[in-house]
GROMACS .gro file of C-alpha atoms in nm:
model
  241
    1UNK     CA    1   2.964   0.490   1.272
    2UNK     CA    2   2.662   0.354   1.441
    3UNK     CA    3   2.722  -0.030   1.527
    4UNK     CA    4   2.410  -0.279   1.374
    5UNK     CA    5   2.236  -0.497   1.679
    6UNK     CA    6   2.152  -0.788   1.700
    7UNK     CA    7   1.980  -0.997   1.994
    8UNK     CA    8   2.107  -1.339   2.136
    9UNK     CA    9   1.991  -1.677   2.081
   10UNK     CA   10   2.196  -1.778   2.371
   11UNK     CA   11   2.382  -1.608   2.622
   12UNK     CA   12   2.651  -1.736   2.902
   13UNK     CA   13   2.870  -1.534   3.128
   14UNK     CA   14   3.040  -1.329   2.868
   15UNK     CA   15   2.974  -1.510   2.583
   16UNK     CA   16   2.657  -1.500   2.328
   17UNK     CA   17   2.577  -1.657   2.059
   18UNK     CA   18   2.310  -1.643   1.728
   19UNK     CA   19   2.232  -1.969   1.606
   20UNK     CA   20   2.044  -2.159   1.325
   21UNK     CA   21   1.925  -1.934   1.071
   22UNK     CA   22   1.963  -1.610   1.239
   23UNK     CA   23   2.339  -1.677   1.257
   24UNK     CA   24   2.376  -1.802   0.880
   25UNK     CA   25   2.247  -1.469   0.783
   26UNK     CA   26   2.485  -1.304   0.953
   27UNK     CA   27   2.763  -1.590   0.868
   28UNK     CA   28   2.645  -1.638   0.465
   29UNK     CA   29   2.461  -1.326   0.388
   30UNK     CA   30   2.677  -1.039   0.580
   31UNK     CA   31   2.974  -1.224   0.566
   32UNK     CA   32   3.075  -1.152   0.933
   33UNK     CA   33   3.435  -1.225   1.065
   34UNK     CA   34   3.624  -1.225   1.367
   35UNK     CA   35   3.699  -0.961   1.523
   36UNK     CA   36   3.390  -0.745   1.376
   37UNK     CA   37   3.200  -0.549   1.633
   38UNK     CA   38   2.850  -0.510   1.711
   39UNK     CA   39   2.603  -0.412   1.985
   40UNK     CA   40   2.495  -0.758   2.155
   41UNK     CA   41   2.111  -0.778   2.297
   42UNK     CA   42   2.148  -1.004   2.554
   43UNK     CA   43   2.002  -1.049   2.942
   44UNK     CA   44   1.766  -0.745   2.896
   45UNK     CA   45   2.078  -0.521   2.867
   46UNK     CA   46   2.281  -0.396   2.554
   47UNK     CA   47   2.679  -0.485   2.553
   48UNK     CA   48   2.943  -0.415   2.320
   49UNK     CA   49   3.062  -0.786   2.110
   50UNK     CA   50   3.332  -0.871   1.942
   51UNK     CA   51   3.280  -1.185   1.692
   52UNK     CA   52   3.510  -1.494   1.787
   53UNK     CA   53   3.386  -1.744   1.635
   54UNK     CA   54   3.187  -1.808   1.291
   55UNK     CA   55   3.027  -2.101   1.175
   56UNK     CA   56   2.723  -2.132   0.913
   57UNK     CA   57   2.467  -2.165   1.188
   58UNK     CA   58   2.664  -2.096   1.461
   59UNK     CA   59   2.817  -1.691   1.544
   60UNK     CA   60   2.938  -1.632   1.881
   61UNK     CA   61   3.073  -1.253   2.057
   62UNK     CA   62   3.277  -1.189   2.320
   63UNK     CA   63   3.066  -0.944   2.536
   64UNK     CA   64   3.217  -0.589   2.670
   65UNK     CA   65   3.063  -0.346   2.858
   66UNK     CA   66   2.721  -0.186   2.883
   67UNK     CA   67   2.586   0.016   2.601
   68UNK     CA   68   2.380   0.334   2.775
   69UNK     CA   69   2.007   0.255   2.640
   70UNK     CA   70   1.718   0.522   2.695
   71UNK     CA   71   1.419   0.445   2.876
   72UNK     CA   72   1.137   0.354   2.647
   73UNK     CA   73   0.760   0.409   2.686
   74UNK     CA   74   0.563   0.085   2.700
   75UNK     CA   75   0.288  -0.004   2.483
   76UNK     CA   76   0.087  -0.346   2.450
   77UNK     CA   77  -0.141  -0.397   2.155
   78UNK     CA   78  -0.456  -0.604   2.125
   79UNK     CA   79  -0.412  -0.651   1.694
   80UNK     CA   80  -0.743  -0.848   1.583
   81UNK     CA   81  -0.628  -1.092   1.301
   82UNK     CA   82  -0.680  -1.004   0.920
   83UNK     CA   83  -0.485  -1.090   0.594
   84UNK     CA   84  -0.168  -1.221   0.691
   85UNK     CA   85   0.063  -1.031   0.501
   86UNK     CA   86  -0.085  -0.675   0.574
   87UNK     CA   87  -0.075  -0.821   0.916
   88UNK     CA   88   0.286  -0.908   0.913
   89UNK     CA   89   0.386  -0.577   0.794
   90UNK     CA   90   0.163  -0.387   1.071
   91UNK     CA   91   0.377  -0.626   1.317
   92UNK     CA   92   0.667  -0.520   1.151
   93UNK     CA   93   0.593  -0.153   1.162
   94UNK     CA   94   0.500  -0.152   1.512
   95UNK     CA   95   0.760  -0.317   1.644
   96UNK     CA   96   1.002  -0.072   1.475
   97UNK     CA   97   0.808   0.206   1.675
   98UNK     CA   98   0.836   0.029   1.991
   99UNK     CA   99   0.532  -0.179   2.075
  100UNK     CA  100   0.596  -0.379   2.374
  101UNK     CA  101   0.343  -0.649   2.332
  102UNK     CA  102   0.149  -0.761   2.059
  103UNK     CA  103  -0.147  -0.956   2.121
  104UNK     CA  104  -0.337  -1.151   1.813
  105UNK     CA  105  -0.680  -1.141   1.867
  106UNK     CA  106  -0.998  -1.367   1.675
  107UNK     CA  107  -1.251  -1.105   1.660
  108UNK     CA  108  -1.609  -1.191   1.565
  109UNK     CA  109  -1.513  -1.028   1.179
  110UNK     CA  110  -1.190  -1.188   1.179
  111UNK     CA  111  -1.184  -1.481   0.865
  112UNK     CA  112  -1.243  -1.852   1.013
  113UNK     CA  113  -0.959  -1.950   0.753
  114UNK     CA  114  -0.741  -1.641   0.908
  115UNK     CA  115  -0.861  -1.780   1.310
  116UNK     CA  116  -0.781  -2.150   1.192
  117UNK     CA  117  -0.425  -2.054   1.096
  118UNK     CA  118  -0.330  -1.795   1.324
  119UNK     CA  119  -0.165  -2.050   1.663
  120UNK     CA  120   0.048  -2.194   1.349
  121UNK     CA  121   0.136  -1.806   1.200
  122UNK     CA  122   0.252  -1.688   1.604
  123UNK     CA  123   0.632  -1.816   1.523
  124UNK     CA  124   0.681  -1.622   1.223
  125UNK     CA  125   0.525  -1.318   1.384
  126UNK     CA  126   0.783  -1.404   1.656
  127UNK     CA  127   1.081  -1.397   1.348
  128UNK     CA  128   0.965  -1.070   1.198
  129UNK     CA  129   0.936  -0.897   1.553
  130UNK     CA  130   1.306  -0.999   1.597
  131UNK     CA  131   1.398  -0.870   1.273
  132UNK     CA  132   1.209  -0.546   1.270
  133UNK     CA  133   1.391  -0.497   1.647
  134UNK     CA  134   1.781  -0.587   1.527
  135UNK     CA  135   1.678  -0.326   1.231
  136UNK     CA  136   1.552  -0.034   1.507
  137UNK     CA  137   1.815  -0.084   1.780
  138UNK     CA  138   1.570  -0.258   2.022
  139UNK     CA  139   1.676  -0.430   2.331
  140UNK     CA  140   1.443  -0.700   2.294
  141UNK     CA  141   1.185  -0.798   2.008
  142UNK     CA  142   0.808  -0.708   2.051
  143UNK     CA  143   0.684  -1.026   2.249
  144UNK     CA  144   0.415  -1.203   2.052
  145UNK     CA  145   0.149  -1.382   2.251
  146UNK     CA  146  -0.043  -1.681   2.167
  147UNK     CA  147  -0.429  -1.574   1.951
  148UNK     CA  148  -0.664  -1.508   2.181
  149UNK     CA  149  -1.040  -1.399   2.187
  150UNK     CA  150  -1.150  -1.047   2.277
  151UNK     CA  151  -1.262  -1.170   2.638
  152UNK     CA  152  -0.948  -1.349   2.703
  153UNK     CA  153  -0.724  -1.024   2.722
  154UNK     CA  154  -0.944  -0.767   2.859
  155UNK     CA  155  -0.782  -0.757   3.200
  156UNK     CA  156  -0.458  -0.674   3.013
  157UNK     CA  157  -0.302  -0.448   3.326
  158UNK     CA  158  -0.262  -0.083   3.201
  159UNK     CA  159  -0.338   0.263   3.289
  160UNK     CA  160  -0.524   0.360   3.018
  161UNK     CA  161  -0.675   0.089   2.771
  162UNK     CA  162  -0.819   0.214   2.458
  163UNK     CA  163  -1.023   0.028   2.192
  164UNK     CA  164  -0.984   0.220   1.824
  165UNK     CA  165  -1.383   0.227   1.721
  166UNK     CA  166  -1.474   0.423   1.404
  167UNK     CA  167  -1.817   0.468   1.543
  168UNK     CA  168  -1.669   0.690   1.835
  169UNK     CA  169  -1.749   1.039   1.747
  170UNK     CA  170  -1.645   1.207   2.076
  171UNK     CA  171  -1.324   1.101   2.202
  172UNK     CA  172  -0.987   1.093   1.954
  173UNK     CA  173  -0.752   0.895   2.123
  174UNK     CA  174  -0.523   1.206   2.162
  175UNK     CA  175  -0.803   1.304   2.393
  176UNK     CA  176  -0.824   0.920   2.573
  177UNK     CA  177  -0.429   0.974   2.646
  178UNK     CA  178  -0.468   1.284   2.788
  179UNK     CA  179  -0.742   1.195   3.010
  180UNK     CA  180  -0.606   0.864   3.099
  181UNK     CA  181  -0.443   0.838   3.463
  182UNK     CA  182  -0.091   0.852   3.525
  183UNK     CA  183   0.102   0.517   3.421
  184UNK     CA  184   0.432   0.366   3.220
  185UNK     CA  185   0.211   0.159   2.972
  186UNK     CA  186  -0.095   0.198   2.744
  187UNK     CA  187  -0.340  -0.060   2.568
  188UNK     CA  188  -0.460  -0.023   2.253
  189UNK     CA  189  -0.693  -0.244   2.073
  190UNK     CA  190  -0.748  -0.245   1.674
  191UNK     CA  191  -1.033  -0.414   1.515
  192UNK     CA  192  -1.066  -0.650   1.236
  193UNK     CA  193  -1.153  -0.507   0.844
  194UNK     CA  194  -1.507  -0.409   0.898
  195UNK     CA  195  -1.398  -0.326   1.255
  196UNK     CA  196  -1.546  -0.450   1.638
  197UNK     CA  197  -1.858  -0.600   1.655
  198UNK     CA  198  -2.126  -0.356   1.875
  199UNK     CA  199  -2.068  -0.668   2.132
  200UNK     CA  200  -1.704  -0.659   2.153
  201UNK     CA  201  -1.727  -0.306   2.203
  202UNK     CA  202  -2.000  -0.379   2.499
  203UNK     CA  203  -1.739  -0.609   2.653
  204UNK     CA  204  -1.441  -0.360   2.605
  205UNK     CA  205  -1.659  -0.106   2.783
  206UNK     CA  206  -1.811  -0.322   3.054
  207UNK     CA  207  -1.469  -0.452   3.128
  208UNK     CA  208  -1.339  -0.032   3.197
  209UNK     CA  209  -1.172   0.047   2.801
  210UNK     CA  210  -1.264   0.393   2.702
  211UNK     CA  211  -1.317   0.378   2.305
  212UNK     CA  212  -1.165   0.639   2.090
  213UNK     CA  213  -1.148   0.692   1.733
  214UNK     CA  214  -0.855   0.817   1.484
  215UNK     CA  215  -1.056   1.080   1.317
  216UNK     CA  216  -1.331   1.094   1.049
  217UNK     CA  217  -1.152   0.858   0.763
  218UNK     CA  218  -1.185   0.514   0.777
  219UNK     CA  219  -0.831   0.341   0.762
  220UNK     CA  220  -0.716  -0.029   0.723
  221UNK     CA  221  -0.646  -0.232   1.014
  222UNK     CA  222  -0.186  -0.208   0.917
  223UNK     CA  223  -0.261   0.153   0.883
  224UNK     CA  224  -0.462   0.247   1.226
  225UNK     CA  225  -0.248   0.010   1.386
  226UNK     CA  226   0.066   0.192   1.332
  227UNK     CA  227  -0.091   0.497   1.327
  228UNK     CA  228  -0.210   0.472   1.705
  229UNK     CA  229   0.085   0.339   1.813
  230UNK     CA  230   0.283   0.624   1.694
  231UNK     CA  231   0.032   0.878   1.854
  232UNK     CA  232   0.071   0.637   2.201
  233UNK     CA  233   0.429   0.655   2.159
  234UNK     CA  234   0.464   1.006   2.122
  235UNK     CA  235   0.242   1.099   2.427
  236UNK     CA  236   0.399   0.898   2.628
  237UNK     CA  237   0.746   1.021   2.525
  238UNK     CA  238   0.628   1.375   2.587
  239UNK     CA  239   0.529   1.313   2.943
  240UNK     CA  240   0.273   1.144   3.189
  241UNK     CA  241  -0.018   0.943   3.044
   0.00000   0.00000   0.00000
């Protein structure tokens, strides 16, 4: 039976630890005990854990050896902000595919109500990355960076960095992967509902992003997020990029 995971709040030596309301879920909701095992994220590597101890907001593990993890592809992703909770489940979604870094972005389209909040909205993005990880065997949660504008992340490093534009009517971004040079990580950038301003996609372009489109139908922002990621994902997967 395939152990759940779960990823440290704190880790010494040979001992980690969840804490605060990550633990009472596992303490209240799951109704862990010692000597229950589980696969412990902790340090950037996966080890096997015993429970030892079990307080309401306080579960510690003995940590075992190494669990055998496979290499996985790397992909950062420039998400423009839009309604929260179709934003929440794109982070969700494309954490559980294996998005590397998500960065929030105020686009020119994005809502000033939906900019205004966003630097407040980062540390529950942070939660549901965590939880969408523990629920796909991740290593280590999606990081979530602080909202930034379009100009700010440009110079993301990456071998090929791709901005989703629905007016793109020559390149799919099957064909921007394939023609991209050889590297371990890809960029991807996803507009706003109504999409990136003709001056965003100037500055993408002037700053070296090819732009690409997902085909002829025009998709929500949750929906071409995850569905570019899981194209990314899958050409990376299946070789070079």
């Amino acid at each position: 039976m395939t152990r759940r995971r779960w990823i440290a709040d704190e880790v010494s030596g040979n001992v980690a630890a969840l804490t605060g309301a990550h633990a009472e879920h596992l303490a209240r909701v799951l109704r862990a005990r010692v000597g229950q095992e589980f696969d412990i994220a902790a340090g950037g590597e996966v080890r096997f854990g015993r429970v030892v101890r079990v307080d309401k907001d306080r579960v510690e593990f003995e940590l075992g050896e190494i669990v055998t993890q496979a290499t996985v592809a790397e992909v950062a992703l420039l998400l423009a902000i839009f309604k929260f909770d179709r934003m929440e489940w794109a982070i969700e979604k494309c954490t559980e595919l294996g998005v590397a870094l998500i960065v929030p972005v105020v686009a020119q389209r994005t809502e000033k109500k939906l900019a205004l909040a966003a630097e407040k909205r980062a540390e529950r993005w942070r939660r549901i990355a965590q939880q969408a990880a523990e629920q796909s065997r991740r290593s280590a949660p999606a990081e979530i960076a602080d909202p930034v504008k379009p100009k700010d992340v440009l110079t993301i490093q990456a071998g090929a960095r791709i901005v989703l534009w629905e007016s793109e009517k020559a390149v799919t971004l099957s064909d921007a992967l394939a023609a991209a040079p050889d590297s371990g990580r890809v960029a991807l950038a996803i507009g706003p509902e109504g999409g990136w301003s003709e001056s965003e996609i100037r500055l993408f372009g002037e700053a070296g992003w090819v732009s690409a489109s997902l085909g002829k139908n025009i998709l929500r922002a949750e929906t071409a997020a995850m569905a570019a990621t899981a194209i990314a994902m899958a050409a990376l997967d299946s070789g070079p990029v």
